[in-house]
Short mmCIF file of C-alpha atoms and ligand atoms in Angstrom, two decimals:
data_model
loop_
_atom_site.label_atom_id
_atom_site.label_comp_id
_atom_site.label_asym_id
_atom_site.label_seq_id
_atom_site.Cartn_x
_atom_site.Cartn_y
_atom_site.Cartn_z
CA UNK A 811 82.19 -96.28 63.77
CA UNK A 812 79.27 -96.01 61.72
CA UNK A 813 75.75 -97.27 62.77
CA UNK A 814 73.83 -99.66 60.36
CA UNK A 815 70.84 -98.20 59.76
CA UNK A 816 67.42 -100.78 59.72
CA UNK A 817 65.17 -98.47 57.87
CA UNK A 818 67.44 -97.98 54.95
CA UNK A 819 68.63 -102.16 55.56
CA UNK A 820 64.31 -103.12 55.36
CA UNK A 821 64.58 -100.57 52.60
CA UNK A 822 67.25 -102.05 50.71
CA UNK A 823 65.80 -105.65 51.49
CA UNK A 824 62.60 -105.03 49.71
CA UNK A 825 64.23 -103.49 46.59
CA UNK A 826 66.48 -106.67 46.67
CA UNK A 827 63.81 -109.26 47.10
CA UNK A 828 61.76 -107.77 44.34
CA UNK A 829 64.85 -107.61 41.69
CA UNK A 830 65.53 -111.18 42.69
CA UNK A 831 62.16 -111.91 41.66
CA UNK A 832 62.43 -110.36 38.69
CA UNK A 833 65.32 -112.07 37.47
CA UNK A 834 64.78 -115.71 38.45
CA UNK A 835 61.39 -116.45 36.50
CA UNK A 836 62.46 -119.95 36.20
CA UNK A 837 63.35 -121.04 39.79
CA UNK A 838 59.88 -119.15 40.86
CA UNK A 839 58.29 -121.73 38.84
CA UNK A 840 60.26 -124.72 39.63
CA UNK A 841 59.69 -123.21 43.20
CA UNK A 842 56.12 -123.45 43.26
CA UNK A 843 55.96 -126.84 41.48
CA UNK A 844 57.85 -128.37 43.98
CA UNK A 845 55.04 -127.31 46.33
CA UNK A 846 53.33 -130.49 45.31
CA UNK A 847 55.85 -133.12 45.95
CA UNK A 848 58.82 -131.61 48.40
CA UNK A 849 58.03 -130.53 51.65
CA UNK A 850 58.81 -126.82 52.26
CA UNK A 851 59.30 -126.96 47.88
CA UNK A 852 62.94 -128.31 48.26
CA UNK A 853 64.70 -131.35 48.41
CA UNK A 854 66.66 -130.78 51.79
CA UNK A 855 64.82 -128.58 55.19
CA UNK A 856 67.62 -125.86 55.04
CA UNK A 857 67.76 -124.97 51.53
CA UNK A 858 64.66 -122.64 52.39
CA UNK A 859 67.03 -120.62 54.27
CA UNK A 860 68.87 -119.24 51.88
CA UNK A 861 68.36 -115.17 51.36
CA UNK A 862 65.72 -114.66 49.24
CA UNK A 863 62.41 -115.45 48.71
CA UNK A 864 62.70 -118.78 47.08
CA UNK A 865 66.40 -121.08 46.08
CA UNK A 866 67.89 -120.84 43.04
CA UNK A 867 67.72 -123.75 40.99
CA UNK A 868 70.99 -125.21 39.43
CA UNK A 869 71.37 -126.07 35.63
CA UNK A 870 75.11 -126.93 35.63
CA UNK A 871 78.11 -126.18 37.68
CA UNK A 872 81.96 -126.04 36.57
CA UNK A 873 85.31 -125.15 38.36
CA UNK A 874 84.43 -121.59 40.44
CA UNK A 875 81.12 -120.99 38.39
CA UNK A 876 77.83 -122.41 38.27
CA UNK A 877 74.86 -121.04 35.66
CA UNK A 878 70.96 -121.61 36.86
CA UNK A 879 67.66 -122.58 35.15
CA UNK A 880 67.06 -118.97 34.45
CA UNK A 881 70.78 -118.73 32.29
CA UNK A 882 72.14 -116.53 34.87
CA UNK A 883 75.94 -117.20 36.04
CA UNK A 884 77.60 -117.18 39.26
CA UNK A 885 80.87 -116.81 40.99
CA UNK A 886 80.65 -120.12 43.44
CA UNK A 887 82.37 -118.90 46.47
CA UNK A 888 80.08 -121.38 48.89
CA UNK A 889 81.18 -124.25 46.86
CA UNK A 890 78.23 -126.52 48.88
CA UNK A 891 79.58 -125.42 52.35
CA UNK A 892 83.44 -127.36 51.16
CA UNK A 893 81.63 -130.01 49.44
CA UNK A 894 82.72 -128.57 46.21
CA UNK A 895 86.03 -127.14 47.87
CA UNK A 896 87.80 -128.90 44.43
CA UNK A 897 85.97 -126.54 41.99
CA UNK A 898 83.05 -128.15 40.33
CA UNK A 899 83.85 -131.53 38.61
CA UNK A 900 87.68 -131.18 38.20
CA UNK A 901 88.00 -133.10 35.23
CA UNK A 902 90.13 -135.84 36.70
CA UNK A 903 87.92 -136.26 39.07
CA UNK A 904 84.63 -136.74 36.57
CA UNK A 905 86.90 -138.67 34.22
CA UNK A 906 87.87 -141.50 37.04
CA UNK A 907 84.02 -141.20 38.27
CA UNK A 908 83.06 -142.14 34.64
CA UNK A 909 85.23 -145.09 34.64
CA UNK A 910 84.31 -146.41 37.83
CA UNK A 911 80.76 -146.20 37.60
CA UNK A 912 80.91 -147.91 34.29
CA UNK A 913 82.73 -150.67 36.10
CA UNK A 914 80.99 -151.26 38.98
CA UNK A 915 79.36 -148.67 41.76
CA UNK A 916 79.37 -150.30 45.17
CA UNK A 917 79.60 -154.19 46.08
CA UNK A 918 80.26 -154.46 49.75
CA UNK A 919 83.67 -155.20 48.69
CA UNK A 920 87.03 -153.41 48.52
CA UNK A 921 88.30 -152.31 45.59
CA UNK A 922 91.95 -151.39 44.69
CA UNK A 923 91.32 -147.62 45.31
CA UNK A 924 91.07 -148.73 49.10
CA UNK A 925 94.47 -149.22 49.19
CA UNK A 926 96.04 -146.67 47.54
CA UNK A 927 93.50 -143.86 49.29
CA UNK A 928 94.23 -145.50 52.90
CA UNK A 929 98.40 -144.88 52.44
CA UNK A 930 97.88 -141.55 51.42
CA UNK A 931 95.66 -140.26 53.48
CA UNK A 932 98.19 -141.94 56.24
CA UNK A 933 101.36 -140.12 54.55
CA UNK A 934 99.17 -136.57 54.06
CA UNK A 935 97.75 -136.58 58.04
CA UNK A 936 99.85 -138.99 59.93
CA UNK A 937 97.57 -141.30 61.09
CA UNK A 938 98.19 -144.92 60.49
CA UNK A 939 94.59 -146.39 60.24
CA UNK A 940 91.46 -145.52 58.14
CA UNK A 941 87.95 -146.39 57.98
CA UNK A 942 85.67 -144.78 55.22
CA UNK A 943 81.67 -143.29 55.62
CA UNK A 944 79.35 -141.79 53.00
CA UNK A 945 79.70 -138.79 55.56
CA UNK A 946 81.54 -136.71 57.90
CA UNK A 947 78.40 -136.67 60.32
CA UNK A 948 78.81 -140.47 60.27
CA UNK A 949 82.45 -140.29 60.48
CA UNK A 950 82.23 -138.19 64.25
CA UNK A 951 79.39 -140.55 65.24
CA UNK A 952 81.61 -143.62 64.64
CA UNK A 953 84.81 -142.10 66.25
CA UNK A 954 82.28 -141.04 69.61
CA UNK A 955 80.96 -144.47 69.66
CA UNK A 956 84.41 -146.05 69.43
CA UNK A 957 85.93 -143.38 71.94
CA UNK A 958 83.06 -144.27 74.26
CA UNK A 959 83.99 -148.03 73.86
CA UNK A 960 87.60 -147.48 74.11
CA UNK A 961 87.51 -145.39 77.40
CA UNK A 962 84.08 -147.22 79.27
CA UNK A 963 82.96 -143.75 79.86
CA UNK A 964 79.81 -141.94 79.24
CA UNK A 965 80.01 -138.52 77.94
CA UNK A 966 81.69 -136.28 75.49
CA UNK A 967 82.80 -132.99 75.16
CA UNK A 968 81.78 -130.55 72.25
CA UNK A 969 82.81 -126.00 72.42
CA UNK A 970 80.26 -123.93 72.39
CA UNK A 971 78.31 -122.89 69.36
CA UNK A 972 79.76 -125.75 67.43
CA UNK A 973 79.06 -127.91 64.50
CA UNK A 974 80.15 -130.98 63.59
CA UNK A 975 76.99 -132.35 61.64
CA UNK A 976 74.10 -134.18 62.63
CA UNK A 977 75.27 -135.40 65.57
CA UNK A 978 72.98 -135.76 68.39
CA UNK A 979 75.11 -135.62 71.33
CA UNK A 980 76.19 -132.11 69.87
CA UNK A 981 73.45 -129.84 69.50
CA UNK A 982 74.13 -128.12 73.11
CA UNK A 983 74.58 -124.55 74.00
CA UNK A 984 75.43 -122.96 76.93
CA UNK A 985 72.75 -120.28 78.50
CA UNK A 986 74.03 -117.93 80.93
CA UNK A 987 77.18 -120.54 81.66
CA UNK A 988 74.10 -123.69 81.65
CA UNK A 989 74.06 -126.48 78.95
CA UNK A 990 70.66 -127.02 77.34
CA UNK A 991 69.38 -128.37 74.29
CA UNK A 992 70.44 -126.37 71.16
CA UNK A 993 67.33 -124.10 69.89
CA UNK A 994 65.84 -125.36 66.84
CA UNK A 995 66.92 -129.36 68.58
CA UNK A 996 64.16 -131.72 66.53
CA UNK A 997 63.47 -134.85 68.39
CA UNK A 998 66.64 -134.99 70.48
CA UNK A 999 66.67 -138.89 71.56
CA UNK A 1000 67.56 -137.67 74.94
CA UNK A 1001 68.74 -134.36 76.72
CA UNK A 1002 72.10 -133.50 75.17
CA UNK A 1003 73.20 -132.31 78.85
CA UNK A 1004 72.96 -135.61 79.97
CA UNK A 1005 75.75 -137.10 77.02
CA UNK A 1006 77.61 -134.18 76.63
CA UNK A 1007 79.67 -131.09 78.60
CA UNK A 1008 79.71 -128.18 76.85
CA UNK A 1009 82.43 -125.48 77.34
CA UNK A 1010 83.81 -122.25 75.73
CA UNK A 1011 86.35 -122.62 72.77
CA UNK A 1012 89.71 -120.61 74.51
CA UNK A 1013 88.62 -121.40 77.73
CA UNK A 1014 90.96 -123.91 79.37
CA UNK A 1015 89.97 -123.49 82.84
CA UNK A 1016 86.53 -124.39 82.14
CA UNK A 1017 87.64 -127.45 79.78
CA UNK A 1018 89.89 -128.52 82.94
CA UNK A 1019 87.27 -128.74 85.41
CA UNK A 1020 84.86 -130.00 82.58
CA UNK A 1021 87.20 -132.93 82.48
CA UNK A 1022 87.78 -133.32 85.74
CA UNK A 1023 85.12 -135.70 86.53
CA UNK A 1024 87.22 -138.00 84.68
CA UNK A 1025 83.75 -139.32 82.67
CA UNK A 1026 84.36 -138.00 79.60
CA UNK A 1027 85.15 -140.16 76.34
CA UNK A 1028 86.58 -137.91 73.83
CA UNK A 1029 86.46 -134.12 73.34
CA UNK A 1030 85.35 -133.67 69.99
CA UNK A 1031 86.63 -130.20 68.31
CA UNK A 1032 87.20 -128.33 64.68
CA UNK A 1033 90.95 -126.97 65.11
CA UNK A 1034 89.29 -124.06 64.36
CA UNK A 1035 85.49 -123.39 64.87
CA UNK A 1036 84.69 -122.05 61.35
CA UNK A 1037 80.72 -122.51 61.35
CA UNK A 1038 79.54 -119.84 63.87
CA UNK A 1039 82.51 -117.55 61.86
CA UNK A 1040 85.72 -118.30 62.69
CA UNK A 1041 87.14 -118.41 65.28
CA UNK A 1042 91.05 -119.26 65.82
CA UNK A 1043 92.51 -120.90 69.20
CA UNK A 1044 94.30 -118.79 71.11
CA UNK A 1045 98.63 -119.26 71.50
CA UNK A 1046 99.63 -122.35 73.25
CA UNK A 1047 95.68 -123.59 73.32
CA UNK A 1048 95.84 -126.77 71.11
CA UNK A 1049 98.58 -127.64 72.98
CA UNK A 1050 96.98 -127.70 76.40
CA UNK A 1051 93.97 -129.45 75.40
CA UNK A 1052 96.60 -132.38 74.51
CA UNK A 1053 97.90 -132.11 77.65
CA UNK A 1054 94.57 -131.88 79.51
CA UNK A 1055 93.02 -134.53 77.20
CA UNK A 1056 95.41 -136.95 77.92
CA UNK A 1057 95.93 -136.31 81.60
CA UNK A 1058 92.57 -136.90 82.41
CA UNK A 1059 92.40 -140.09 79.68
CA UNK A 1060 90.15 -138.38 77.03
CA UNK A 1061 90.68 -139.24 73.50
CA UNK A 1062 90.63 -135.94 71.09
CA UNK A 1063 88.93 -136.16 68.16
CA UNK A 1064 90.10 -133.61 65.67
CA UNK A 1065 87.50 -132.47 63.02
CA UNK A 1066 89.20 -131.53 60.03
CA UNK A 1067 86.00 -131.71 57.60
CA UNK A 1068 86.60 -127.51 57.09
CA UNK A 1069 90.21 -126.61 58.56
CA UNK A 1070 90.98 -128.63 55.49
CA UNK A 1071 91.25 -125.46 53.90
CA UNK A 1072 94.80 -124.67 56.42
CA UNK A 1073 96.64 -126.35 54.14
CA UNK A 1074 96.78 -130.18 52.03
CA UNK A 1075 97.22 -131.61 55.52
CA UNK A 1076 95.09 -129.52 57.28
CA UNK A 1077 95.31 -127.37 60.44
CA UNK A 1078 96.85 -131.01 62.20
CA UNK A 1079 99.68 -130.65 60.05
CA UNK A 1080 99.87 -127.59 59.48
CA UNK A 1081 100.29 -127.06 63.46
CA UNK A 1082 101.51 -130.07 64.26
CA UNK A 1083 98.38 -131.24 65.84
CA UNK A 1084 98.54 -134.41 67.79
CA UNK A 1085 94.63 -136.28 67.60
CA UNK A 1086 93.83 -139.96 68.23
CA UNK A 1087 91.21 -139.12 65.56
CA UNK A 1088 91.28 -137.29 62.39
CA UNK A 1089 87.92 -136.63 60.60
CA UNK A 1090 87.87 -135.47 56.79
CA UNK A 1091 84.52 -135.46 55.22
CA UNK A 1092 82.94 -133.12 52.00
CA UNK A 1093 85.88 -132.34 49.91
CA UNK A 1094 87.56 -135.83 50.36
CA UNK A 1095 85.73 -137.18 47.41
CA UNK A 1096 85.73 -134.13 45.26
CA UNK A 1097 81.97 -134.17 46.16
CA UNK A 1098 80.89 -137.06 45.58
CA UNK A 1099 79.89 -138.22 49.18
CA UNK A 1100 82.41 -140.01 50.81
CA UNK A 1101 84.25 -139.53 54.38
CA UNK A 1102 87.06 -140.76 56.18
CA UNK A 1103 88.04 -141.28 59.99
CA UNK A 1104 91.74 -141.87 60.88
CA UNK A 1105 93.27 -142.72 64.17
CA UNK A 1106 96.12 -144.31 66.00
CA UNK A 1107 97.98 -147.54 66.96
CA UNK A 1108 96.69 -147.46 70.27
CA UNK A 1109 93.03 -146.70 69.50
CA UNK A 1110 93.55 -149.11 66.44
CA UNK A 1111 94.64 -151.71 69.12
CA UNK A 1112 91.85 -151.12 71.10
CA UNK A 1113 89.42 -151.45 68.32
CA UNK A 1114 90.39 -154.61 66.78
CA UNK A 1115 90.86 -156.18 71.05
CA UNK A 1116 87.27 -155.06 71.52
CA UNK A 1117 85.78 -156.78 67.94
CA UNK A 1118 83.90 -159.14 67.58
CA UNK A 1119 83.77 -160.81 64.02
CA UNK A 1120 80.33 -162.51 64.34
CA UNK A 1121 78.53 -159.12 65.85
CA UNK A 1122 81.01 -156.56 63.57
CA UNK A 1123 77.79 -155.94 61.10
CA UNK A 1124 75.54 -154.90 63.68
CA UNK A 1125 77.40 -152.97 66.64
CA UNK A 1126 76.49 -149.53 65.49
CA UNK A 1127 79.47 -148.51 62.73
CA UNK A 1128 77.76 -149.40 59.48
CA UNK A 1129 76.65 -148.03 56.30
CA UNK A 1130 75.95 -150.76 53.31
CA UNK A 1131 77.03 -147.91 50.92
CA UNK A 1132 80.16 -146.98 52.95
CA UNK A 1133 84.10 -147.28 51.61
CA UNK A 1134 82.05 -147.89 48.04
CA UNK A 1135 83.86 -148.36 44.92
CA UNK A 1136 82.74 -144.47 43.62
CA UNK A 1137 83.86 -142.60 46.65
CA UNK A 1138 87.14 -144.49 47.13
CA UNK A 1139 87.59 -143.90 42.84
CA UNK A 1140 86.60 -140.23 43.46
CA UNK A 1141 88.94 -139.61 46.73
CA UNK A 1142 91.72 -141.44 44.67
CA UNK A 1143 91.18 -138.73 42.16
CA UNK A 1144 90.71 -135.72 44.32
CA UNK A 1145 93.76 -136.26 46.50
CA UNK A 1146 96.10 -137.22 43.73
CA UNK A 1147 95.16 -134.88 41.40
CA UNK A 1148 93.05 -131.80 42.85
CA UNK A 1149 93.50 -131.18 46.41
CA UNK A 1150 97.32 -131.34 46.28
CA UNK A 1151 100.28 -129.41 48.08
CA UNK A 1152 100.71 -127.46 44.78
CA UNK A 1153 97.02 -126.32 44.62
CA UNK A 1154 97.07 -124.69 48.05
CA UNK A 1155 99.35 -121.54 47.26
CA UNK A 1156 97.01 -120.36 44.38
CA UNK A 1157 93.87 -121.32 46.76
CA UNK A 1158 95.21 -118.95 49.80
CA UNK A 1159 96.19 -116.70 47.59
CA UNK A 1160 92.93 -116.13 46.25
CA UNK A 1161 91.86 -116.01 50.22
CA UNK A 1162 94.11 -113.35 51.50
CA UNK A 1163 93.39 -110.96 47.93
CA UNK A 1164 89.59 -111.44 49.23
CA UNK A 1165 90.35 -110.46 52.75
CA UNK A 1166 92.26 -107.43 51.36
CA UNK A 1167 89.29 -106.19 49.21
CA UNK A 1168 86.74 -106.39 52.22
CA UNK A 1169 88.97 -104.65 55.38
CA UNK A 1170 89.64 -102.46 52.86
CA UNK A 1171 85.97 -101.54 52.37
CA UNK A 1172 85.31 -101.64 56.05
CA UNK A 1173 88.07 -99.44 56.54
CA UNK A 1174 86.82 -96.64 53.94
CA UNK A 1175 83.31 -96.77 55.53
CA UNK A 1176 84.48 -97.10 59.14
CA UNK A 1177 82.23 -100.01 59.80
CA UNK A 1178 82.19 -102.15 62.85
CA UNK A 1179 83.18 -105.06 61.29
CA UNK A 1180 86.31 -107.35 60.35
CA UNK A 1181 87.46 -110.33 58.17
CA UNK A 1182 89.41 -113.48 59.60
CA UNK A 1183 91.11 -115.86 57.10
CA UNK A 1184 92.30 -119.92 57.17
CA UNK A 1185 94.04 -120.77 54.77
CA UNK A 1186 91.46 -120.53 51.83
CA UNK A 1187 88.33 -119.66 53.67
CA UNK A 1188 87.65 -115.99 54.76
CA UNK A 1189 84.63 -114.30 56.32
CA UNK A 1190 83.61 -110.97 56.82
CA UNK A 1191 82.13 -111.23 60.69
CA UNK A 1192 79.64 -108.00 61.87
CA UNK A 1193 81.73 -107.31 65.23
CA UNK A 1194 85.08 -104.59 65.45
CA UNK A 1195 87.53 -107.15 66.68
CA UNK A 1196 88.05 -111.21 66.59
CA UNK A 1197 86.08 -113.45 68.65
CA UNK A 1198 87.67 -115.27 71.28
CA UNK A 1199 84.45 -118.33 71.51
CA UNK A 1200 81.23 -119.11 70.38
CA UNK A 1201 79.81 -117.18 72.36
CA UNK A 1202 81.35 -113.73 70.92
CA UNK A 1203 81.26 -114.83 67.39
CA UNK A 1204 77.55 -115.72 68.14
CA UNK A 1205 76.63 -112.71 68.92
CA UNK A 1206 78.34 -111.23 66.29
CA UNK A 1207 75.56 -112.35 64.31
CA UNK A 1208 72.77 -110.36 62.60
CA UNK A 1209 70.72 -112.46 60.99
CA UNK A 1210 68.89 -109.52 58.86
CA UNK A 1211 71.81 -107.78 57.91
CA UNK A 1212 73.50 -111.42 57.02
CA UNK A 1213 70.16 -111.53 54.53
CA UNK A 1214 70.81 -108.68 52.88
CA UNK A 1215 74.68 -109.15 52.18
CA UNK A 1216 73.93 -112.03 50.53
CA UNK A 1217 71.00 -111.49 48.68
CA UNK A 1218 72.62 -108.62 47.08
CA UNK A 1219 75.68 -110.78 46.45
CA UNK A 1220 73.24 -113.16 44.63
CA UNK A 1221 71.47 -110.50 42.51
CA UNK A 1222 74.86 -109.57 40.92
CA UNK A 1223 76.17 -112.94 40.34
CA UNK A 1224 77.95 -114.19 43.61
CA UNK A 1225 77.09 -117.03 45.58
CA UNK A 1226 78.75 -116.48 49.49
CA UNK A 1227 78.13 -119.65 52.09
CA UNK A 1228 74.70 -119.30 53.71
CA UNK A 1229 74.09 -119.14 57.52
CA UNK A 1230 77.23 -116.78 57.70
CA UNK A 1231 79.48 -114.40 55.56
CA UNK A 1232 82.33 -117.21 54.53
CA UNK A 1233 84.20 -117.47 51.29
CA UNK A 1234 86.18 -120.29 49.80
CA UNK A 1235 88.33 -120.80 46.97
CA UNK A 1236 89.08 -123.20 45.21
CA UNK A 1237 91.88 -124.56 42.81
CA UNK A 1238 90.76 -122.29 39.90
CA UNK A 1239 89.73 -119.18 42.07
CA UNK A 1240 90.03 -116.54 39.84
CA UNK A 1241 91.64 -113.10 41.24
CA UNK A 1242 89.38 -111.20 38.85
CA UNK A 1243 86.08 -112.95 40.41
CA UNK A 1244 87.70 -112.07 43.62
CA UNK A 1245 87.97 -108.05 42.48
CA UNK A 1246 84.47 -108.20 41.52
CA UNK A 1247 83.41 -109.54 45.01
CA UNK A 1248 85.20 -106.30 46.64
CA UNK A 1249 83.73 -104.25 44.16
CA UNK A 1250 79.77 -105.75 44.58
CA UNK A 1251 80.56 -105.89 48.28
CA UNK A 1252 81.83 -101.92 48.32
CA UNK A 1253 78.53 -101.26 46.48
CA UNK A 1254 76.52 -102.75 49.32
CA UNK A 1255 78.04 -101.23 52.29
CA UNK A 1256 78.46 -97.70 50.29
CA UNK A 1257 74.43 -98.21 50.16
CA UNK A 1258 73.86 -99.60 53.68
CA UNK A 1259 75.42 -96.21 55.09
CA UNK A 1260 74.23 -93.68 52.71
C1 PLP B 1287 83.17 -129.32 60.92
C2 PLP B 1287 82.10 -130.17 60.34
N1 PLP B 1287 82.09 -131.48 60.59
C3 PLP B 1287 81.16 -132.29 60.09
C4 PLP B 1287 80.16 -131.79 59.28
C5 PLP B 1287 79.13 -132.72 58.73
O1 PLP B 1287 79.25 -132.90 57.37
P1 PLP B 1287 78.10 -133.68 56.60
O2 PLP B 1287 76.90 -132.78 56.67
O3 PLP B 1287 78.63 -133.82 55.22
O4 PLP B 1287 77.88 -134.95 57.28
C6 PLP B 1287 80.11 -130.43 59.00
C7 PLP B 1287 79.04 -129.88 58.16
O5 PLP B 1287 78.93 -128.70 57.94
C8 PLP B 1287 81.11 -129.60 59.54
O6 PLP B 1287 81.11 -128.29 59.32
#
């Protein structure tokens, strides 16, 4: 197996940085203008992490491409971390935005759209009820705070390493098998250990015991952890968390928000998942923001005994802008139109050609390293095998190496998802922008090892 190399990688990192500097004149200046006004010179803390010395700015983004200030264009395979999982403004999706915002943007009321979104997201997942958010942050919170309601019990359960947005109770790790605050944790209202167990994904025993106590509300879980790589449950393991959830009278929350990419139902469907919540944020409302939070009878039930019409405006689910008249015109759109059973072939398609270009390359340079696919959404991880948790795909990390994949990516027109090596396609993925990812991503490693 062959050894990276950190003199030639701090090498190949300076040559990078300076011919990104080079070529992006533009967002340099828009860069240090926004100096003046935006903290950290961007709009939002974590777009100063992307590779690079500085973002680049956007001019205009369409289907799988997007061109910035400086007239440069990209291949979009981050598509705004699934935001964008559509393509860029599907035309039936701008067209029905267009007409709704001409006719009214949000009113506190329901609109039409309501409807016909809340039958077929009930059809597509299986759920019978819905309940709409601007996001899919909001949508966990909400389905926590009812699952904590439902079951008069403290605590949840989150795996190891991962995300589910901002959700406070979540940001826990576990350090040498002990749950602390997550690194990084700003202003945690109080000590995640004392809301929230924390176990390895894959590890049943652990989750058994962890649930044991019988104080936990809900176990909240991506089918598949995709944001620390991904990482896929072992045989039988979905399964026995049903079994063990309900057992021990834990509700299972099931956050689809990325394992949308598994398939126009999602990994639930797709596996015949069983939840008592679904969450579906991001790509929902072809990016306009918009989320949704499904669940069952019984929790229904439950939700509606537990009410209380004169206190239902203050009791912790809100959002004046949520279920608006845009975001239910926009998911009408999108799930109609866009993110429909006939898209998915071409999407996964586009996924496995991807995940054949880069083993391949791995392969012919003997590198330590290997690709894992869902559905649309592949990443390259820096480890020989699969990981089996958090944990392992954790440490499969290398945060300078990461830096340098993607820089390079960016300096010859591809955009990958930041924070990790992850690419997604969307409905007009292009198998010729996929051939020139392989080939820009053969040119890096051939230089990384030379
Ligand atoms: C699995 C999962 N759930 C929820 C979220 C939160 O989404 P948002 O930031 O749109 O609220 C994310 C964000 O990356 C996510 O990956």
């Amino acid at each position: 197996m062959t050894e990276i190399d950190r003199a030639r990688l701090n090498q190949l990192h300076t040559r990078e940085t300076q011919r990104f500097i080079s070529d992006h004149p533009q967002s340099a200046a828009h860069y240090q203008r926004a100096q003046s006004s935006l903290l950290g010179g961007v709009p939002m803390n974590w777009m100063k992490k992307w590779a690079g010395p500085f973002p680049i700015f956007v001019k205009s983004a369409q289907g799988a491409h997007f061109t910035d200030v400086d007239g440069r264009d990209y291949i979009d395979l981050c598509l705004g971390d699934t935001g964008a999982m559509t393509g860029h403004s599907p035309p039936v999706v701008a067209d029905a935005i267009a007409r709704r915002v001409r006719e009214g943007i949000t009113l506190m009321l329901p609109t039409e759209d309501s409807l016909w979104v809340g039958e077929e997201l009930r059809r597509r997942f299986g759920l019978p009820f819905w309940q709409f958010t601007l996001t899919a942050t909001d949508a966990n919170r909400f389905a926590i705070r009812l699952a904590r309601q439902i079951t008069k019990r403290p605590r949840i359960l989150v795996f190891n390493w991962c995300y589910h947005g901002t959700v406070d109770e979540s940001f826990i790790t576990l350090k040498d098998g002990v749950a602390q605050a997550r690194r990084g944790n700003i202003g945690p209202p109080v000590d995640p250990a004392v809301t929230t167990r924390v176990v390895e994904f894959n590890d049943l025993a652990a989750l058994q015991q962890a649930l044991a106590a019988g104080d936990v509300a809900c176990v909240l879980a991506e089918p598949v952890m995709t944001n620390v790589g991904i990482v896929h449950p072992e045989t039988g393991y979905h399964k026995a968390l049903r079994e063990l959830t309900r057992k021990s009278g834990t509700l299972l929350i099931i956050d689809e928000t990325h394992t949308i990419c598994a398939g126009p139902g999602g990994y639930t469907r797709a596996e015949n998942l069983d939840p008592d919540f679904f969450i579906f944020g991001k790509a929902i409302a072809g990016g306009v923001p918009g989320a949704a939070y499904g669940f069952t009878q019984e929790v229904a039930k439950c939700i509606s005994d537990g009410q209380n019409l004169e206190d239902c405006d203050t009791g912790g689910i809100g959002g004046t802008l949520a279920g608006n008249a845009l975001s239910l015109a926009a998911m009408r759109a999108t799930l109609t139109k866009v993110l429909t059973r006939e898209a998915f072939p071409r999407m996964i398609s586009a996924a496995e050609r991807w995940t054949a270009g880069v083993e391949k390359a791995i392969a012919e340079f003997s590198l330590p390293w290997h690709v894992t696919r869902l559905g649309c959404r592949a990443e390259y991880q820096f480890s020989p095998t699969r990981p089996k948790n958090g944990t392992q795909a954790h440490d499969a990390m290398d945060f300078e190496l990461e830096r340098l994949m993607h820089l390079y990516a960016m300096n010859r027109g591809i955009l990958l998802t930041p924070f990790h090596n992850m690419a997604l396609m969307s409905p007009q993925a292009d198998p010729e922008d996929v051939d020139q990812h392989t080939r820009v991503f053969r040119e890096a490693v051939k230089e990384l090892v030379a």
